[in-house]
XYZ file of C-alpha atoms in Angstrom:
461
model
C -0.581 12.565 16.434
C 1.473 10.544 19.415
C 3.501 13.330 21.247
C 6.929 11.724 22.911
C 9.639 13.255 24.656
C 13.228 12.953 22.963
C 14.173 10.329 25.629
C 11.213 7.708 24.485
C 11.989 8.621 21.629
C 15.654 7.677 22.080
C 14.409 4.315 24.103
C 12.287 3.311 21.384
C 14.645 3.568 18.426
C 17.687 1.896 20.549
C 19.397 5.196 19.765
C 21.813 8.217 22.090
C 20.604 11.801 22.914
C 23.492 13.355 20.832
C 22.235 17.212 22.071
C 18.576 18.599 23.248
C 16.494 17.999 26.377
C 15.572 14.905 27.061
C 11.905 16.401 27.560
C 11.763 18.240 24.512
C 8.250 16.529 23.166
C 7.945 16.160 19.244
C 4.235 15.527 17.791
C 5.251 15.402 14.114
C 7.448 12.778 12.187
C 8.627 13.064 8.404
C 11.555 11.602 6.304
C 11.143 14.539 3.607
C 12.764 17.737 4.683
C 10.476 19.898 2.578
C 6.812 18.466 4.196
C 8.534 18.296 7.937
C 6.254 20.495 10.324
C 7.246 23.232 12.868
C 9.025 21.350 15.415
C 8.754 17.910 13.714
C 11.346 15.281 14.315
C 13.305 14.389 10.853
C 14.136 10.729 10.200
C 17.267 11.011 8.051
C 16.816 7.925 6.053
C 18.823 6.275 3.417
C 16.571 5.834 0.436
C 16.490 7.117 -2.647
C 18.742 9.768 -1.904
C 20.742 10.057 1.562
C 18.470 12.070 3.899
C 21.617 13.160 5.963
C 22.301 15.319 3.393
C 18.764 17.674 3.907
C 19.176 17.555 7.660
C 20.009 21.191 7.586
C 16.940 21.667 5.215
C 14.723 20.213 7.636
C 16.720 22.533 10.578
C 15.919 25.889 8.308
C 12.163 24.427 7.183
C 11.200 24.444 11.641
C 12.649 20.707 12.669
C 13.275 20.808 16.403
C 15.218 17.745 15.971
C 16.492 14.781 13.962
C 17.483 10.721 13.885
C 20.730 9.898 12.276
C 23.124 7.912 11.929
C 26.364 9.226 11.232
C 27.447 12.602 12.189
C 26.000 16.026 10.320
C 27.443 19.509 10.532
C 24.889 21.776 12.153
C 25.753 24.980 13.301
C 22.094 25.525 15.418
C 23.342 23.794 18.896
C 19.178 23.506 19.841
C 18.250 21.586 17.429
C 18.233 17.557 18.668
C 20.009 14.729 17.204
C 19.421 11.543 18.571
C 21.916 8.565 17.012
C 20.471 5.366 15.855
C 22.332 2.227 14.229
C 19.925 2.477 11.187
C 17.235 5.561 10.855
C 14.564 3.145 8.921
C 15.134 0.720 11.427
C 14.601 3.657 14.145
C 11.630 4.864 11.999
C 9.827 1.521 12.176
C 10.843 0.793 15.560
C 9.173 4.145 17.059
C 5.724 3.614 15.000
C 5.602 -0.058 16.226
C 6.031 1.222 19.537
C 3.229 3.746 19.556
C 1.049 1.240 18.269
C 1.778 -0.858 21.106
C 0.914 1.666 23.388
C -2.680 1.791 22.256
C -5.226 -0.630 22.163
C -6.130 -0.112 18.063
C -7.259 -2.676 15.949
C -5.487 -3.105 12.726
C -6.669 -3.705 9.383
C -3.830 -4.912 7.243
C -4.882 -4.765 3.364
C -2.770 -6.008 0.445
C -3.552 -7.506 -2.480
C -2.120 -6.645 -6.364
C -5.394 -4.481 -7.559
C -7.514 -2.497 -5.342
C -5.804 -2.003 -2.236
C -6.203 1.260 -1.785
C -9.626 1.563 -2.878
C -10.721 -1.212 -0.454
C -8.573 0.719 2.380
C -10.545 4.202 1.399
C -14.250 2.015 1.261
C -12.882 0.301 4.807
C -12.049 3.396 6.899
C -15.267 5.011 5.785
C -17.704 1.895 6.470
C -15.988 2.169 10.165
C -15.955 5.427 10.727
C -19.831 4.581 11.850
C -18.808 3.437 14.943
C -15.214 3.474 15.309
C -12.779 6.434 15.390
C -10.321 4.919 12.684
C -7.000 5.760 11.294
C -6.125 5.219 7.283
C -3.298 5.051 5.590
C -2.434 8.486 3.989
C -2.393 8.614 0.018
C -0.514 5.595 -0.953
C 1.815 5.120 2.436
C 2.160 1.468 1.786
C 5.939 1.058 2.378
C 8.139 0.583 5.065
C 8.404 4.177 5.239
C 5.057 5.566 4.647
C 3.609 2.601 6.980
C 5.589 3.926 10.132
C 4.388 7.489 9.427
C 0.771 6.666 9.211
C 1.044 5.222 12.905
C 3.511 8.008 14.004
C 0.067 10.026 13.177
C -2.491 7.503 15.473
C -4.147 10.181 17.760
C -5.492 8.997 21.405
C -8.932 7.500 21.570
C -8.322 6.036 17.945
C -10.032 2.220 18.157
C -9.033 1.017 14.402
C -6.265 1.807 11.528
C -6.590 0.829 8.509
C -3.138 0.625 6.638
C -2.385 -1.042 2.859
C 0.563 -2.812 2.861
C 2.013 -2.877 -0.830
C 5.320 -5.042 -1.870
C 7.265 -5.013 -5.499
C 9.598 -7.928 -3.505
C 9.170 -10.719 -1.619
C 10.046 -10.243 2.577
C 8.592 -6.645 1.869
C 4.911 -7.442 3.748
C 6.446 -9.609 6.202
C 8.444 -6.188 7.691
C 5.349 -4.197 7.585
C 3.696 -6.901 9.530
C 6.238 -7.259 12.007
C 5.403 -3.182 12.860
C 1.471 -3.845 12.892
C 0.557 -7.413 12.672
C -2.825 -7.281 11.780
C -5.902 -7.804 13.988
C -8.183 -8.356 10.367
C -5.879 -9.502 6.712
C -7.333 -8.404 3.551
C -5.931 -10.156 0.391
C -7.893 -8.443 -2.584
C -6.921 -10.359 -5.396
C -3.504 -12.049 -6.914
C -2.716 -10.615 -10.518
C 0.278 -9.770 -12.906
C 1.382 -7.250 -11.209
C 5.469 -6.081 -10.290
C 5.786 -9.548 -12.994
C 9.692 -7.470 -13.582
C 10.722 -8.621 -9.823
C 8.654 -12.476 -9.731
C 9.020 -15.576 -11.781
C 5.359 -15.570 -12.171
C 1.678 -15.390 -10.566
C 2.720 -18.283 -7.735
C 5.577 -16.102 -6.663
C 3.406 -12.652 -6.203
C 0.973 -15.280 -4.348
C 3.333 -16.154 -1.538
C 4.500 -12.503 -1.415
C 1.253 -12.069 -0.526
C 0.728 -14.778 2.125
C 3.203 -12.796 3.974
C -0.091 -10.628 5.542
C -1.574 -13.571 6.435
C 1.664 -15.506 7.933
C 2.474 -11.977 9.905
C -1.209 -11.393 11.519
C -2.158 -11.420 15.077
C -2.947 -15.002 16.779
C -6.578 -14.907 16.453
C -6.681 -12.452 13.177
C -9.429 -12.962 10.827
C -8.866 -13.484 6.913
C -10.798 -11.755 4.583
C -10.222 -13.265 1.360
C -11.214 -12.784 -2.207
C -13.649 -16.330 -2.898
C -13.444 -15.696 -6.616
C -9.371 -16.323 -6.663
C -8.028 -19.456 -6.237
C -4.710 -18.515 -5.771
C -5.864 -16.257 -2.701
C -7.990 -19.296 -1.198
C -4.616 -21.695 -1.680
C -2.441 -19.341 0.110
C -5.073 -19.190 2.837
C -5.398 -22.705 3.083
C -3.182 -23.065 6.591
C -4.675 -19.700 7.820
C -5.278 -20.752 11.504
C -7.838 -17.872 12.275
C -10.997 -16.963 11.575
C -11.899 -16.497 7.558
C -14.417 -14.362 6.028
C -14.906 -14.399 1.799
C -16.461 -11.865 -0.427
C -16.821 -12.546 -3.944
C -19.813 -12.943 -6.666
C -20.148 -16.200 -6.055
C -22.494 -18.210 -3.963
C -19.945 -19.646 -1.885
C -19.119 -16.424 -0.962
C -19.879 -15.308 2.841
C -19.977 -11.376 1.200
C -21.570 -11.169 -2.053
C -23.002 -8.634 -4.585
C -26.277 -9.615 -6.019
C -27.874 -8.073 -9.224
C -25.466 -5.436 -10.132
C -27.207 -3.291 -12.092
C -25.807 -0.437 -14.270
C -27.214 2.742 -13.465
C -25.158 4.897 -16.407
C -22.945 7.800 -14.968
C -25.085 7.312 -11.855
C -23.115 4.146 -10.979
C -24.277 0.872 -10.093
C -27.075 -0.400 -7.986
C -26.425 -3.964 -6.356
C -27.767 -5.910 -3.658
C -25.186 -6.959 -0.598
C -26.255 -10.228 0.748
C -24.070 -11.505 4.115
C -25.571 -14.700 5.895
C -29.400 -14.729 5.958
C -29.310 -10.556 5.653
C -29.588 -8.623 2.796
C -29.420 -4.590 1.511
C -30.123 -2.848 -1.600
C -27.724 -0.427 -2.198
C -26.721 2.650 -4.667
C -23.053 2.600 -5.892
C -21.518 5.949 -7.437
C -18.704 4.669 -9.218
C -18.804 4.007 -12.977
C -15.777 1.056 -12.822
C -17.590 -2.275 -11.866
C -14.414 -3.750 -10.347
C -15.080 -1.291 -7.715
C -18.083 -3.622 -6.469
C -15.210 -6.439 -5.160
C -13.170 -3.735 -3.746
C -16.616 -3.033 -1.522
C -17.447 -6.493 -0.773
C -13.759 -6.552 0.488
C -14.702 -3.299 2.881
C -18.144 -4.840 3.675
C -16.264 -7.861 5.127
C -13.635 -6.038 6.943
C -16.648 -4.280 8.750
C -19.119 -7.075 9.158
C -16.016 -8.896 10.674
C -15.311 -6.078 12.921
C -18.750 -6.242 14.415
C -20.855 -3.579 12.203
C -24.238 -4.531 10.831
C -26.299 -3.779 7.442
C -27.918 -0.382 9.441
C -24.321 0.746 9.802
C -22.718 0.725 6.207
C -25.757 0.755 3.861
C -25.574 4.910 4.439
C -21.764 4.648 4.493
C -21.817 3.105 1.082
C -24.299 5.601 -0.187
C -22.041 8.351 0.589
C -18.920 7.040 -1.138
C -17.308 8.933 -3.579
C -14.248 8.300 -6.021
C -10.744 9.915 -5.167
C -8.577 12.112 -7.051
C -6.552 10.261 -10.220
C -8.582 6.575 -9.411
C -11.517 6.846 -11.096
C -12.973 10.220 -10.731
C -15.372 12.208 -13.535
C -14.033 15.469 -14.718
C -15.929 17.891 -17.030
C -13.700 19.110 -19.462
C -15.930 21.274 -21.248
C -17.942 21.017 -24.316
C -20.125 18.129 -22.456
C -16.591 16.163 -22.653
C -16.308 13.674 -19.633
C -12.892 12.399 -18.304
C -12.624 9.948 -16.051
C -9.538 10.090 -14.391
C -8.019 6.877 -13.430
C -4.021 8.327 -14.056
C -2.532 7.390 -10.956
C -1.878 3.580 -12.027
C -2.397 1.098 -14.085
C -2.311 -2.649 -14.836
C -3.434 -5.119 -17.121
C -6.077 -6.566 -14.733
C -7.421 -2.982 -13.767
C -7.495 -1.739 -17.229
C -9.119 -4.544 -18.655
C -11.428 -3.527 -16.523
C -12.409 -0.030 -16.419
C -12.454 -0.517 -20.776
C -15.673 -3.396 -20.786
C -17.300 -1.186 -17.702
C -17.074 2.180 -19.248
C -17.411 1.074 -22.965
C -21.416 0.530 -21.541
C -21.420 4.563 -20.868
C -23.247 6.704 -23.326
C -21.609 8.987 -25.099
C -20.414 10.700 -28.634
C -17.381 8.841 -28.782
C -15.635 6.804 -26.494
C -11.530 8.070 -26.507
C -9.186 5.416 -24.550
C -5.583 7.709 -23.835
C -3.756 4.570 -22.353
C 0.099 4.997 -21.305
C 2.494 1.801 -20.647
C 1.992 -0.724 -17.869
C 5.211 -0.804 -15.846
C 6.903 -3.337 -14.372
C 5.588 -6.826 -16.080
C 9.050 -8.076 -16.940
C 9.033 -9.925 -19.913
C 5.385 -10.503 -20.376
C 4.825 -6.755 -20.563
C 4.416 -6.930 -24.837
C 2.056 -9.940 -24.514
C -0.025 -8.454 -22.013
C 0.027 -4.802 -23.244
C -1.220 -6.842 -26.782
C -3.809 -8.537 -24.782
C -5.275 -5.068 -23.568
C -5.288 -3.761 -26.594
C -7.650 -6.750 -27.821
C -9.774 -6.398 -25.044
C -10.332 -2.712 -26.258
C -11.243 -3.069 -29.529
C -13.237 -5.769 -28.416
C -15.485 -3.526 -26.306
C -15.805 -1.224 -28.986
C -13.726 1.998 -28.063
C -13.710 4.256 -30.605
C -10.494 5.745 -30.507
C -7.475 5.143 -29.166
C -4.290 7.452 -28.052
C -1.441 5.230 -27.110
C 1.321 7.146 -24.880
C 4.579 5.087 -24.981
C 6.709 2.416 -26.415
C 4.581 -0.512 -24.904
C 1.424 1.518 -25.622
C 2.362 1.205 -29.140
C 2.099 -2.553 -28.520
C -1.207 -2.360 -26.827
C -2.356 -0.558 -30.237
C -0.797 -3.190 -32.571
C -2.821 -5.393 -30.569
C -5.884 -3.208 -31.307
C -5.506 -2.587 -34.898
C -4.811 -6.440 -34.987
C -7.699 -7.137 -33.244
C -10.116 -5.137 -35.465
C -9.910 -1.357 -34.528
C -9.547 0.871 -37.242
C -6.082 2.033 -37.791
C -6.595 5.300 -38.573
C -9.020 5.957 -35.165
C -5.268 5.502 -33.581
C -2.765 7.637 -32.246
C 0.760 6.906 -31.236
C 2.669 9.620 -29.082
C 5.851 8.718 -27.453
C 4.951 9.585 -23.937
C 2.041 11.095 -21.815
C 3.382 14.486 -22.148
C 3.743 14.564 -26.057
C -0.221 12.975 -26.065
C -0.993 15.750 -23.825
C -0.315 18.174 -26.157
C -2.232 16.279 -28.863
C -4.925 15.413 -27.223
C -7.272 18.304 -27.533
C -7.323 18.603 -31.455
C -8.426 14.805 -30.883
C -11.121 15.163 -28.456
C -14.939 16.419 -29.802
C -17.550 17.737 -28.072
C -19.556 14.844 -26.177
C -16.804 12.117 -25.943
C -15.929 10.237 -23.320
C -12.205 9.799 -22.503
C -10.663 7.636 -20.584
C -6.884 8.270 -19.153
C -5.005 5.626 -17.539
C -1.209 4.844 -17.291
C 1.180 3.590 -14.959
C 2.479 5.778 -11.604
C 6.091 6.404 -13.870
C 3.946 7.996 -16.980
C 2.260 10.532 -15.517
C -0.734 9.966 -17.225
C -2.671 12.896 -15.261
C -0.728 15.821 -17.304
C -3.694 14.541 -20.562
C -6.112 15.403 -17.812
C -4.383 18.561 -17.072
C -4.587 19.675 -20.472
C -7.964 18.466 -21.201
C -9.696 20.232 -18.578
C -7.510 23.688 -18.970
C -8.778 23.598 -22.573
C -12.485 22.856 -20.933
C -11.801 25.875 -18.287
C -10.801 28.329 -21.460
């Protein structure tokens, strides 16, 4: 992590030494009091709650110090407090000043599915040459942006950070602190529909990576989207595709299904080509790679460099992942989010799996404003449609999505309606058998991943 003094630190942000030693150094930065390190410097944000308040939390947890901006009643007179006209503002100011202090190249990725899967596949394809940086978990705010830089250590040559909006102006600020050197637009789908009057809004929301990159930034763009190709279509800079398509500079040939070993593909770029293994079960993983394979072949690495990268992939926690749950039942994970493009998704590439049964435990889709009922119906359909043979629907717009299944030919009595994740949680092992194959997905705000807890407890017993 970047170690300053209290007085850069105070230069940086624009802000007064209030009390400590202008030398005091500080190598850790937080806005929660109860993660802040030993001697970490405490950004006392306005957010959800008013982080003034757990300044003395932070003192007792080991803080050396903290960045307000109104007074705070501390009794320990070591402990630093510089003042700042705004701590976010203070926050973003001091990462965008490290940044500028090293000479790192910055991948900027956003997109509305698969951002941070492309940003896990990107770090790792460049960690074969480059010492890189990644965005932690999902810091893709203005908050969790500024900490992932606060963290760049010396000798770093790349970061890779995902930049994720719900409003419009929302990329443009994380640009401003790290205008990207390479701009990675994934995709453009219904996503965060509650805060946009429709696809063409979330588009230019999303232009905002491209609008905010460095002079001389190269575009890697999704060639199967048109909406990501029209925003593009002023891009000054350099632009490299990825897509299945043959217009497509990156592009996955013969995709091959490979059962729970993955996929096998072929990655063609220019007049090169690679046969590859993929372990990951979800085919909409393969775009999220081309994406990665284009960020790197961009960057300068070659076919020798990734093809053992890719091997070595893996899927993360919640997104995707295979969990035994005893009695040869498989779950595969994917509770950390959902939406209707993603879902869609993961039901036609898993229905393909072999297994006893196939057991769907879907929660609501947050977020889609009014086109959440027609597009939770429209899941549902898709479902049945891929043959899923049963269905546990978590939620008032999960009930939808299983209207839309019964409607669209699913047997109504192979469904079962629970009013949230937690009540389907405590269903869901009378429902399961021995051999099926269960898929859990749900939106962030459903927590989704307390089915998987008490599937694979029951599998552990």
């Amino acid at each position: 992590m970047a170690t300053l003094r209290l007085d850069a630190i105070a230069r940086a942000t624009g802000g007064e030494i209030l009390r400590g030693a202008p030398s005091l150094p500080f190598s850790s930065f937080g806005v929660d009091s109860r993660l802040i390190g030993p001697g970490g410097l405490f950004f006392a944000v306005r957010d959800k709650r008013d982080g003034h308040d757990f300044v003395v939390d932070a003192a007792a947890r080991g803080a050396a110090g903290a960045v307000v901006s109104r007074p705070v009643d501390l009794a320990d007179r070591h402990f630093a407090l510089v003042r700042v006209p705004d701590t976010v503002s203070a926050l973003q100011a001091l990462a965008a000043s490290v940044l500028a202090a090293q000479p790192v190249k910055v991948v900027g990725v956003t997109g509305s599915v698969g951002k941070t899967t492309t940003k896990e596949f990107a770090a790792a394809l460049l960690a074969r040459r480059f010492r890189v940086r990644k965005s932690e978990g999902n810091y893709n705010n203005h908050l969790g942006l500024a900490l992932s830089l606060l963290r760049l250590e010396p000798g770093e040559d790349v970061a890779v950070l995902e930049m994720g909006m719900s409003a419009a102006g929302e990329i443009r600020a994380l640009a401003r602190i790290a205008p990207p050197d390479v701009a990675v637009v994934t995709n453009v789908s219904p996503v965060h529909l509650e805060f946009f009057d429709g696809l063409e809004g979330i588009a230019l929301a999303k232009k905002e990576i491209l609008d905010g990159a460095k002079p001389g930034a190269t575009a890697v763009l999704n060639a199967d989207d048109p909406l990501v190709l029209r925003i593009a279509e002023g891009f000054p800079g350099r632009r490299v595709t990825f897509g299945r398509g043959l217009e497509a500079d990156v592009r996955a040939e013969s995709v091959e299904p490979r059962g729970y070993d993955g996929f096998a593909l072929r990655l063609r770029y220019g007049r090169e080509q690679v046969d590859t293994p993929f372990p990951f079960l979800n085919e909409a993983a393969v775009d999220d790679l081309l994406a990665a394979a284009a960020v790197s072949f961009s960057l300068g690495l070659g076919f020798d460099e990734i093809r053992p990268a890719i091997a070595g992939l893996r899927p993360f926690a919640h997104r995707g992942e295979i969990v035994a749950a005893g009695r040869g039942v498989r779950v595969y994970d994917d509770s950390y989010n959902s939406n209707p493009r993603a879902l869609e998704a993961a039901l036609k590439s898993l229905s393909a799996l072999p297994a006893g049964r196939k057991v769907a435990v879907l929660a609501d889709m947050l977020e889609l404003g009014a086109s959440a009922p027609e597009l939770h119906r429209r899941a549902g359909a898709v479902l049945a449609a891929s043959g899923w043979d049963v269905l546990v629907a978590a939620g008032a717009l999960a009930a939808v999505l299983a209207d839309g299944a019964v409607a669209a030919g699913m047997a109504a009595s192979a469904v079962h309606r629970f009013p949230d994740a937690a009540a389907a949680a405590a269903a869901v092992g009378a429902i399961v058998r021995p051999g099926d194959l269960v898929l859990v997905k749900g939106s962030r705000g459903m927590r989704a991943e307390a089915v998987v807890e008490a599937l694979t407890g029951r599998g552990k017993e």
